Amino acid sequence: MGGAFVAAAVLARLGNRIGLPTIPLFILAGILLGPNTPGFVLLKDPHDLEMLSALGLVLLLFYLGLEFHMDDLKTGGRKMALAGGAYLALNVGAGLAFGFLLGWGTSEALVLAGVLGISSSAIVTKVLVDLGRIGNPETKPILGIIVVEDIFLALYLAALQPVLSGAEDLAAAALQIGKAFGFLLVLAIAARYGTKVIGRLFATKDNELLVISFLGAAVLVAGIAEEFGVADAIGAFMVGLMLGNTASGERIRELVHPLRDAFGAIFFFGFGLSIDPGDLPTVLWPVLIAVVVTLMMNVLAGLAAARLYGFGAQPTANISTTLLARGEFALILATMAAAAGLDDRLSPFIAGYVLILAVIAPLIAGRSHWLARILPGGRGDQEPPRALSPEDEALAKSTP
């Protein structure tokens, strides 16, 4: 475990110097030190980290739930729903069609629909911060699309779990889906109407007690969710949704950061351990085609969002490129697919796809002005937008 943390940290530090996000580097560390790569092997059996990886997954989704606010649905609700719906329809639809065209199977196609359809909230947020675009007008619809994706994520995983678990007939599948949605409904009602009661239960000035309380709740509900046929990570997401809207929400967000980062790194590292680099060439062409499809669908989704909000070429390009990255959710699906015994090509495909997009997405987002030049309303001589330096911001504030 110590070696996993050190290896992930070293590669992440090197990547930060050239502007790469940490997720693909954590995966790369696992690949290089895993049993499928020649040289030093840190862990012969990836299952040795299985429980720690599961905890990392639970904490990642718990944190996403904390970041989601019920009030987000009320601000710009109609436009947000339309923009998010258009994004999902284009990307999930393209992923489903792509999956069927590959001919790997129906369950595999349903997994690929989610892999190609959902952006990485972690990388999208990092791109917005790193490029100084938090205050841009197009950032609100970007975050709105992420919110809609989070809602879809919960429903999608609840419906997918019975399919992957191999329900014997339609009635059995319907029963499992009903149980899953029933459990989610109970959690959603608790999140909507039980905030005050839940807030009182978790109210404490002692950080140690608060950490133990929210960690216990997240892991316990994740385990119960799995018993009801809901992915454990979605149970944790719902707990985060409940606690994020309480008076303790801001403190919990601060306290969970180091836990999320540490065990999230183990999750990505553990995924890398299971990847055999020798399998990647067998799925190279499908991966490259999927990357091109995702690029095209993101441009179309950006145009649709820009039309709703009345944006010009540059904000359109920013929307299209910022939402491009795929990450933690795709790896969740890869883990579920492997556990369900689906096609062996899925894991290397998802690993290659995530690695490529996680690396190129921040680089493309930083050069979105190239795309803006060829979009409707763009100009060939358009200058790239630049974030203000701290000195420029101070000067702007001091100037009448």
CSV table of C-alpha atoms in Angstrom, one decimal, residues 4-371:
chain,number,residue,atom,x,y,z
A,4,ALA,CA,1.2,2.3,-4.3
A,5,PHE,CA,0.9,5.8,-2.6
A,6,VAL,CA,4.6,6.6,-3.4
A,7,ALA,CA,4.4,5.5,-7.0
A,8,ALA,CA,1.2,7.4,-7.6
A,9,ALA,CA,2.6,10.5,-6.0
A,10,VAL,CA,5.9,10.5,-8.0
A,11,LEU,CA,4.1,10.1,-11.3
A,12,ALA,CA,1.5,12.7,-10.4
A,13,ARG,CA,4.2,15.2,-9.5
A,14,LEU,CA,5.9,14.7,-12.8
A,15,GLY,CA,2.6,15.1,-14.6
A,16,ASN,CA,1.7,18.3,-12.8
A,17,ARG,CA,4.9,19.9,-14.1
A,18,ILE,CA,3.6,19.5,-17.7
A,19,GLY,CA,-0.1,20.2,-16.9
A,20,LEU,CA,-1.5,16.7,-16.9
A,21,PRO,CA,-4.3,15.6,-14.6
A,22,THR,CA,-3.6,13.0,-11.9
A,23,ILE,CA,-6.2,10.3,-12.8
A,24,PRO,CA,-4.4,8.9,-15.9
A,25,LEU,CA,-1.1,9.0,-14.0
A,26,PHE,CA,-2.4,7.0,-11.1
A,27,ILE,CA,-3.7,4.4,-13.6
A,28,LEU,CA,-0.3,4.4,-15.4
A,29,ALA,CA,1.5,3.8,-12.1
A,30,GLY,CA,-0.7,0.7,-11.5
A,31,ILE,CA,0.0,-0.5,-15.0
A,32,LEU,CA,3.7,-0.1,-14.7
A,33,LEU,CA,4.0,-1.8,-11.3
A,34,GLY,CA,1.3,-4.5,-11.9
A,35,PRO,CA,1.7,-8.2,-12.6
A,36,ASN,CA,1.1,-7.7,-16.4
A,37,THR,CA,4.1,-5.5,-17.0
A,38,PRO,CA,7.7,-6.7,-17.2
A,39,GLY,CA,10.0,-5.5,-14.5
A,40,PHE,CA,9.4,-4.8,-10.8
A,41,VAL,CA,6.0,-6.1,-9.6
A,42,LEU,CA,4.6,-4.3,-6.6
A,43,LEU,CA,1.5,-6.5,-6.2
A,44,LYS,CA,1.0,-9.8,-7.9
A,45,ASP,CA,-2.7,-10.0,-7.1
A,46,PRO,CA,-4.8,-6.8,-7.7
A,47,HIS,CA,-7.4,-8.3,-5.3
A,48,ASP,CA,-5.1,-7.4,-2.4
A,49,LEU,CA,-6.2,-3.8,-2.8
A,50,GLU,CA,-9.9,-4.7,-3.4
A,51,MET,CA,-11.3,-3.3,-0.2
A,52,LEU,CA,-9.2,-0.2,-0.3
A,53,SER,CA,-10.2,0.4,-3.9
A,54,ALA,CA,-13.9,-0.1,-3.0
A,55,LEU,CA,-13.5,2.5,-0.2
A,56,GLY,CA,-11.9,4.9,-2.7
A,57,LEU,CA,-14.9,4.5,-5.1
A,58,VAL,CA,-17.4,5.1,-2.2
A,59,LEU,CA,-15.6,8.3,-1.2
A,60,LEU,CA,-15.4,9.6,-4.7
A,61,LEU,CA,-19.1,9.4,-5.2
A,62,PHE,CA,-19.8,10.5,-1.6
A,63,TYR,CA,-17.9,13.7,-2.4
A,64,LEU,CA,-19.8,14.2,-5.7
A,65,GLY,CA,-23.0,14.0,-3.6
A,66,LEU,CA,-21.7,16.7,-1.2
A,67,GLU,CA,-21.0,19.0,-4.2
A,68,PHE,CA,-24.6,18.6,-5.5
A,69,HIS,CA,-27.2,21.0,-4.1
A,70,MET,CA,-30.9,20.8,-4.3
A,71,ASP,CA,-30.9,24.5,-5.1
A,72,ASP,CA,-29.0,23.8,-8.3
A,73,LEU,CA,-32.2,22.4,-9.7
A,74,LYS,CA,-34.1,25.6,-9.1
A,75,THR,CA,-31.6,28.1,-10.7
A,76,GLY,CA,-31.9,28.1,-14.5
A,77,GLY,CA,-33.8,24.8,-14.2
A,78,ARG,CA,-35.4,24.7,-17.7
A,79,LYS,CA,-32.3,25.7,-19.7
A,80,MET,CA,-30.1,23.5,-17.5
A,81,ALA,CA,-32.4,20.4,-18.0
A,82,LEU,CA,-32.5,21.0,-21.8
A,83,ALA,CA,-28.7,21.5,-22.1
A,84,GLY,CA,-28.0,18.5,-20.0
A,85,GLY,CA,-30.6,16.4,-21.7
A,86,ALA,CA,-29.2,17.3,-25.1
A,87,TYR,CA,-25.7,16.4,-24.0
A,88,LEU,CA,-26.8,13.0,-22.6
A,89,ALA,CA,-28.9,12.2,-25.6
A,90,LEU,CA,-26.1,12.9,-28.0
A,91,ASN,CA,-23.3,11.2,-26.0
A,92,VAL,CA,-25.1,8.3,-24.4
A,93,GLY,CA,-27.0,7.6,-27.7
A,94,ALA,CA,-23.7,7.6,-29.6
A,95,GLY,CA,-22.1,5.3,-27.0
A,96,LEU,CA,-25.0,2.9,-27.2
A,97,ALA,CA,-24.9,2.8,-31.0
A,98,PHE,CA,-21.1,2.4,-31.0
A,99,GLY,CA,-21.5,-0.5,-28.5
A,100,PHE,CA,-23.9,-2.3,-30.7
A,101,LEU,CA,-21.8,-1.7,-33.8
A,102,LEU,CA,-18.8,-3.3,-32.0
A,103,GLY,CA,-20.9,-6.5,-31.6
A,104,TRP,CA,-19.6,-7.4,-28.1
A,105,GLY,CA,-23.1,-8.0,-26.7
A,106,THR,CA,-26.1,-6.1,-25.3
A,107,SER,CA,-24.8,-5.7,-21.8
A,108,GLU,CA,-21.5,-4.5,-23.1
A,109,ALA,CA,-23.3,-1.9,-25.3
A,110,LEU,CA,-25.2,-0.6,-22.2
A,111,VAL,CA,-22.0,-0.2,-20.3
A,112,LEU,CA,-20.3,1.6,-23.3
A,113,ALA,CA,-23.3,4.0,-23.4
A,114,GLY,CA,-22.4,5.2,-20.0
A,115,VAL,CA,-18.6,5.1,-20.6
A,116,LEU,CA,-18.9,7.4,-23.7
A,117,GLY,CA,-21.8,9.4,-22.3
A,118,ILE,CA,-20.7,10.8,-18.9
A,119,SER,CA,-18.0,13.5,-18.3
A,120,SER,CA,-15.5,13.4,-15.5
A,121,SER,CA,-16.7,15.9,-12.8
A,122,ALA,CA,-13.2,15.8,-11.2
A,123,ILE,CA,-11.3,16.7,-14.4
A,124,VAL,CA,-14.0,19.2,-15.6
A,125,THR,CA,-13.7,21.1,-12.3
A,126,LYS,CA,-9.9,21.1,-12.4
A,127,VAL,CA,-9.9,22.4,-16.0
A,128,LEU,CA,-12.2,25.3,-15.0
A,129,VAL,CA,-10.0,26.3,-12.1
A,130,ASP,CA,-6.7,25.8,-13.9
A,131,LEU,CA,-7.8,27.9,-16.9
A,132,GLY,CA,-9.3,30.7,-14.8
A,133,ARG,CA,-12.8,30.2,-16.3
A,134,ILE,CA,-14.8,29.9,-13.0
A,135,GLY,CA,-16.3,33.3,-13.6
A,136,ASN,CA,-17.0,32.9,-17.3
A,137,PRO,CA,-20.7,33.0,-18.4
A,138,GLU,CA,-20.5,29.6,-20.0
A,139,THR,CA,-19.3,28.0,-16.8
A,140,LYS,CA,-22.9,28.0,-15.4
A,141,PRO,CA,-24.3,25.8,-18.2
A,142,ILE,CA,-21.2,23.5,-17.9
A,143,LEU,CA,-21.8,23.0,-14.2
A,144,GLY,CA,-25.6,22.6,-15.0
A,145,ILE,CA,-24.8,19.8,-17.4
A,146,ILE,CA,-22.6,18.1,-14.8
A,147,VAL,CA,-25.6,18.3,-12.3
A,148,VAL,CA,-27.9,16.7,-14.9
A,149,GLU,CA,-25.3,14.0,-15.5
A,150,ASP,CA,-25.1,13.2,-11.8
A,151,ILE,CA,-28.9,12.7,-11.6
A,152,PHE,CA,-28.7,10.5,-14.7
A,153,LEU,CA,-25.8,8.6,-13.2
A,154,ALA,CA,-27.8,7.5,-10.2
A,155,LEU,CA,-30.8,6.3,-12.3
A,156,TYR,CA,-28.6,4.7,-14.9
A,157,LEU,CA,-26.6,2.6,-12.4
A,158,ALA,CA,-29.8,1.6,-10.6
A,159,ALA,CA,-31.2,0.3,-13.8
A,160,LEU,CA,-27.9,-1.3,-15.0
A,161,GLN,CA,-27.1,-3.2,-11.9
A,162,PRO,CA,-29.9,-5.9,-12.4
A,163,VAL,CA,-28.9,-6.3,-16.0
A,164,LEU,CA,-25.3,-6.9,-15.1
A,165,SER,CA,-26.2,-9.3,-12.3
A,166,GLY,CA,-27.9,-11.5,-14.8
A,167,ALA,CA,-31.6,-11.6,-13.8
A,168,GLU,CA,-33.1,-14.9,-15.0
A,169,ASP,CA,-36.2,-13.5,-16.7
A,170,LEU,CA,-38.1,-10.2,-17.3
A,171,ALA,CA,-40.1,-10.5,-14.0
A,172,ALA,CA,-36.9,-11.1,-12.0
A,173,ALA,CA,-35.3,-8.1,-13.7
A,174,ALA,CA,-38.3,-5.9,-13.1
A,175,LEU,CA,-38.3,-6.9,-9.4
A,176,GLN,CA,-34.7,-6.1,-9.0
A,177,ILE,CA,-35.1,-2.7,-10.8
A,178,GLY,CA,-38.1,-2.0,-8.6
A,179,LYS,CA,-36.2,-2.8,-5.4
A,180,ALA,CA,-33.3,-0.6,-6.6
A,181,PHE,CA,-35.5,2.4,-7.5
A,182,GLY,CA,-37.5,1.9,-4.3
A,183,PHE,CA,-34.4,2.2,-2.2
A,184,LEU,CA,-33.2,5.2,-4.2
A,185,LEU,CA,-36.6,6.8,-3.7
A,186,VAL,CA,-36.4,6.4,0.1
A,187,LEU,CA,-33.0,8.0,0.1
A,188,ALA,CA,-34.2,10.8,-2.2
A,189,ILE,CA,-37.1,11.6,0.1
A,190,ALA,CA,-34.8,11.6,3.1
A,191,ALA,CA,-32.5,14.0,1.2
A,192,ARG,CA,-35.4,16.3,0.3
A,193,TYR,CA,-37.4,16.4,3.5
A,194,GLY,CA,-35.2,15.0,6.2
A,195,THR,CA,-32.3,17.5,6.1
A,196,LYS,CA,-33.1,19.1,9.4
A,197,VAL,CA,-33.3,15.8,11.3
A,198,ILE,CA,-30.2,14.5,9.6
A,199,GLY,CA,-28.4,17.7,10.3
A,200,ARG,CA,-29.2,17.4,14.0
A,201,LEU,CA,-27.9,13.8,14.0
A,202,PHE,CA,-24.5,14.9,12.6
A,203,ALA,CA,-24.2,18.2,14.4
A,204,THR,CA,-21.0,18.1,16.5
A,205,LYS,CA,-18.1,20.6,17.0
A,206,ASP,CA,-15.6,17.7,17.3
A,207,ASN,CA,-14.0,17.0,13.9
A,208,GLU,CA,-13.0,13.5,14.9
A,209,LEU,CA,-16.6,12.5,15.7
A,210,LEU,CA,-17.8,14.2,12.5
A,211,VAL,CA,-15.3,12.2,10.4
A,212,ILE,CA,-16.2,8.9,12.0
A,213,SER,CA,-19.9,9.7,11.7
A,214,PHE,CA,-20.0,10.6,8.0
A,215,LEU,CA,-17.5,7.9,7.0
A,216,GLY,CA,-19.6,5.3,8.8
A,217,ALA,CA,-22.8,6.5,7.3
A,218,ALA,CA,-21.4,6.5,3.7
A,219,VAL,CA,-19.9,3.0,4.0
A,220,LEU,CA,-22.9,1.5,5.8
A,221,VAL,CA,-25.5,2.9,3.3
A,222,ALA,CA,-23.2,1.8,0.4
A,223,GLY,CA,-23.3,-1.7,1.7
A,224,ILE,CA,-27.1,-1.7,2.3
A,225,ALA,CA,-27.5,-0.3,-1.2
A,226,GLU,CA,-25.6,-3.2,-2.7
A,227,GLU,CA,-28.0,-5.6,-0.9
A,228,PHE,CA,-30.9,-3.8,-2.7
A,229,GLY,CA,-29.3,-4.1,-6.1
A,230,VAL,CA,-28.1,-0.6,-6.2
A,231,ALA,CA,-24.4,0.1,-6.9
A,232,ASP,CA,-22.6,0.7,-3.6
A,233,ALA,CA,-21.1,4.0,-4.9
A,234,ILE,CA,-24.6,5.4,-5.6
A,235,GLY,CA,-25.6,4.7,-2.0
A,236,ALA,CA,-22.6,6.8,-0.9
A,237,PHE,CA,-23.6,9.5,-3.4
A,238,MET,CA,-27.1,9.8,-1.9
A,239,VAL,CA,-25.5,10.1,1.6
A,240,GLY,CA,-23.3,12.9,0.3
A,241,LEU,CA,-26.4,14.5,-1.2
A,242,MET,CA,-28.2,14.4,2.2
A,243,LEU,CA,-25.2,15.7,4.3
A,244,GLY,CA,-24.1,18.3,1.8
A,245,ASN,CA,-27.3,20.3,2.4
A,246,THR,CA,-27.0,20.3,6.2
A,247,ALA,CA,-25.3,22.9,8.4
A,248,SER,CA,-22.3,20.6,8.7
A,249,GLY,CA,-22.0,20.2,4.9
A,250,GLU,CA,-19.1,22.7,4.4
A,251,ARG,CA,-17.1,21.2,7.2
A,252,ILE,CA,-17.7,17.7,5.9
A,253,ARG,CA,-16.5,18.8,2.4
A,254,GLU,CA,-13.2,20.0,3.9
A,255,LEU,CA,-12.7,17.0,6.1
A,256,VAL,CA,-13.4,14.4,3.4
A,257,HIS,CA,-10.9,15.9,1.0
A,258,PRO,CA,-7.8,14.1,2.2
A,259,LEU,CA,-9.7,10.8,2.5
A,260,ARG,CA,-11.1,11.2,-1.0
A,261,ASP,CA,-7.7,12.0,-2.5
A,262,ALA,CA,-5.8,9.2,-0.7
A,263,PHE,CA,-8.3,6.3,-1.3
A,264,GLY,CA,-9.3,7.7,-4.7
A,265,ALA,CA,-5.7,7.4,-5.8
A,266,ILE,CA,-5.7,3.7,-4.6
A,267,PHE,CA,-8.9,3.1,-6.6
A,268,PHE,CA,-7.3,4.4,-9.9
A,269,PHE,CA,-4.0,2.6,-9.0
A,270,GLY,CA,-5.9,-0.6,-8.4
A,271,PHE,CA,-7.6,-0.3,-11.7
A,272,GLY,CA,-4.3,0.1,-13.4
A,273,LEU,CA,-3.0,-3.1,-11.7
A,274,SER,CA,-5.7,-5.1,-13.5
A,275,ILE,CA,-4.8,-3.8,-17.0
A,276,ASP,CA,-2.6,-5.9,-19.2
A,277,PRO,CA,-0.8,-3.5,-21.6
A,278,GLY,CA,-0.6,-6.4,-24.1
A,279,ASP,CA,-4.4,-6.2,-24.5
A,280,LEU,CA,-4.4,-2.5,-25.4
A,281,PRO,CA,-3.3,-3.1,-29.1
A,282,THR,CA,-6.3,-5.4,-29.6
A,283,VAL,CA,-8.7,-2.5,-28.8
A,284,LEU,CA,-6.6,0.3,-30.3
A,285,TRP,CA,-8.9,1.0,-33.3
A,286,PRO,CA,-12.1,0.9,-31.3
A,287,VAL,CA,-10.6,3.3,-28.7
A,288,LEU,CA,-9.5,5.8,-31.4
A,289,ILE,CA,-12.9,5.7,-33.1
A,290,ALA,CA,-14.6,6.2,-29.7
A,291,VAL,CA,-12.4,9.2,-29.0
A,292,VAL,CA,-13.3,10.7,-32.4
A,293,VAL,CA,-17.0,10.0,-31.8
A,294,THR,CA,-16.8,11.7,-28.4
A,295,LEU,CA,-15.1,14.8,-29.9
A,296,MET,CA,-17.8,15.1,-32.5
A,297,MET,CA,-20.7,14.6,-30.0
A,298,ASN,CA,-19.2,17.2,-27.6
A,299,VAL,CA,-19.0,19.8,-30.4
A,300,LEU,CA,-22.7,19.2,-31.3
A,301,ALA,CA,-23.7,19.3,-27.6
A,302,GLY,CA,-21.7,22.6,-27.2
A,303,LEU,CA,-23.6,24.1,-30.2
A,304,ALA,CA,-26.9,23.0,-28.7
A,305,ALA,CA,-26.1,24.6,-25.3
A,306,ALA,CA,-24.8,27.7,-26.9
A,307,ARG,CA,-28.1,28.1,-28.9
A,308,LEU,CA,-30.1,27.8,-25.7
A,309,TYR,CA,-28.0,30.5,-23.9
A,310,GLY,CA,-27.3,32.7,-26.9
A,311,PHE,CA,-23.5,32.3,-26.7
A,312,GLY,CA,-21.0,33.0,-29.4
A,313,ALA,CA,-18.2,30.9,-30.9
A,314,GLN,CA,-15.7,31.1,-28.0
A,315,PRO,CA,-18.1,30.1,-25.2
A,316,THR,CA,-19.4,27.3,-27.4
A,317,ALA,CA,-15.9,26.0,-27.9
A,318,ASN,CA,-15.2,26.3,-24.2
A,319,ILE,CA,-18.3,24.2,-23.4
A,320,SER,CA,-17.4,21.5,-26.0
A,321,THR,CA,-13.8,21.1,-24.9
A,322,THR,CA,-14.3,21.4,-21.1
A,323,LEU,CA,-16.8,18.6,-20.9
A,324,LEU,CA,-14.6,16.2,-23.0
A,325,ALA,CA,-12.8,14.3,-20.3
A,326,ARG,CA,-13.9,10.9,-19.1
A,327,GLY,CA,-12.7,9.5,-15.9
A,328,GLU,CA,-14.0,8.1,-12.6
A,329,PHE,CA,-17.4,7.1,-13.8
A,330,ALA,CA,-16.0,5.1,-16.7
A,331,LEU,CA,-13.7,3.3,-14.3
A,332,ILE,CA,-16.7,2.5,-12.0
A,333,LEU,CA,-18.4,0.9,-15.0
A,334,ALA,CA,-15.3,-1.0,-15.9
A,335,THR,CA,-15.1,-2.4,-12.3
A,336,MET,CA,-18.8,-3.4,-12.5
A,337,ALA,CA,-18.4,-5.0,-15.9
A,338,ALA,CA,-15.4,-7.1,-14.7
A,339,ALA,CA,-17.3,-8.2,-11.7
A,340,ALA,CA,-20.2,-9.3,-13.9
A,341,GLY,CA,-17.9,-11.3,-16.2
A,342,LEU,CA,-18.6,-9.3,-19.3
A,343,ASP,CA,-16.4,-9.3,-22.4
A,344,ASP,CA,-12.7,-9.2,-21.5
A,345,ARG,CA,-12.0,-6.5,-24.0
A,346,LEU,CA,-14.1,-4.0,-22.1
A,347,SER,CA,-11.5,-3.3,-19.4
A,348,PRO,CA,-8.6,-2.5,-21.7
A,349,PHE,CA,-10.9,-0.5,-24.0
A,350,ILE,CA,-12.1,1.6,-21.1
A,351,ALA,CA,-8.6,2.0,-19.7
A,352,GLY,CA,-7.2,3.2,-23.1
A,353,TYR,CA,-10.2,5.5,-23.8
A,354,VAL,CA,-10.0,7.1,-20.3
A,355,LEU,CA,-6.2,7.5,-20.5
A,356,ILE,CA,-6.4,9.2,-23.9
A,357,LEU,CA,-9.2,11.6,-23.1
A,358,ALA,CA,-8.0,12.4,-19.6
A,359,VAL,CA,-4.6,13.5,-21.1
A,360,ILE,CA,-5.8,15.3,-24.2
A,361,ALA,CA,-9.0,16.9,-22.8
A,362,PRO,CA,-7.2,19.5,-20.6
A,363,LEU,CA,-4.8,20.3,-23.4
A,364,ILE,CA,-7.6,20.8,-25.9
A,365,ALA,CA,-9.6,22.9,-23.5
A,366,GLY,CA,-6.7,25.2,-23.1
A,367,ARG,CA,-6.6,25.7,-26.9
A,368,SER,CA,-10.4,26.0,-27.4
A,369,HIS,CA,-9.8,29.1,-29.5
A,370,TRP,CA,-8.6,26.9,-32.4
A,371,LEU,CA,-12.1,25.2,-32.4
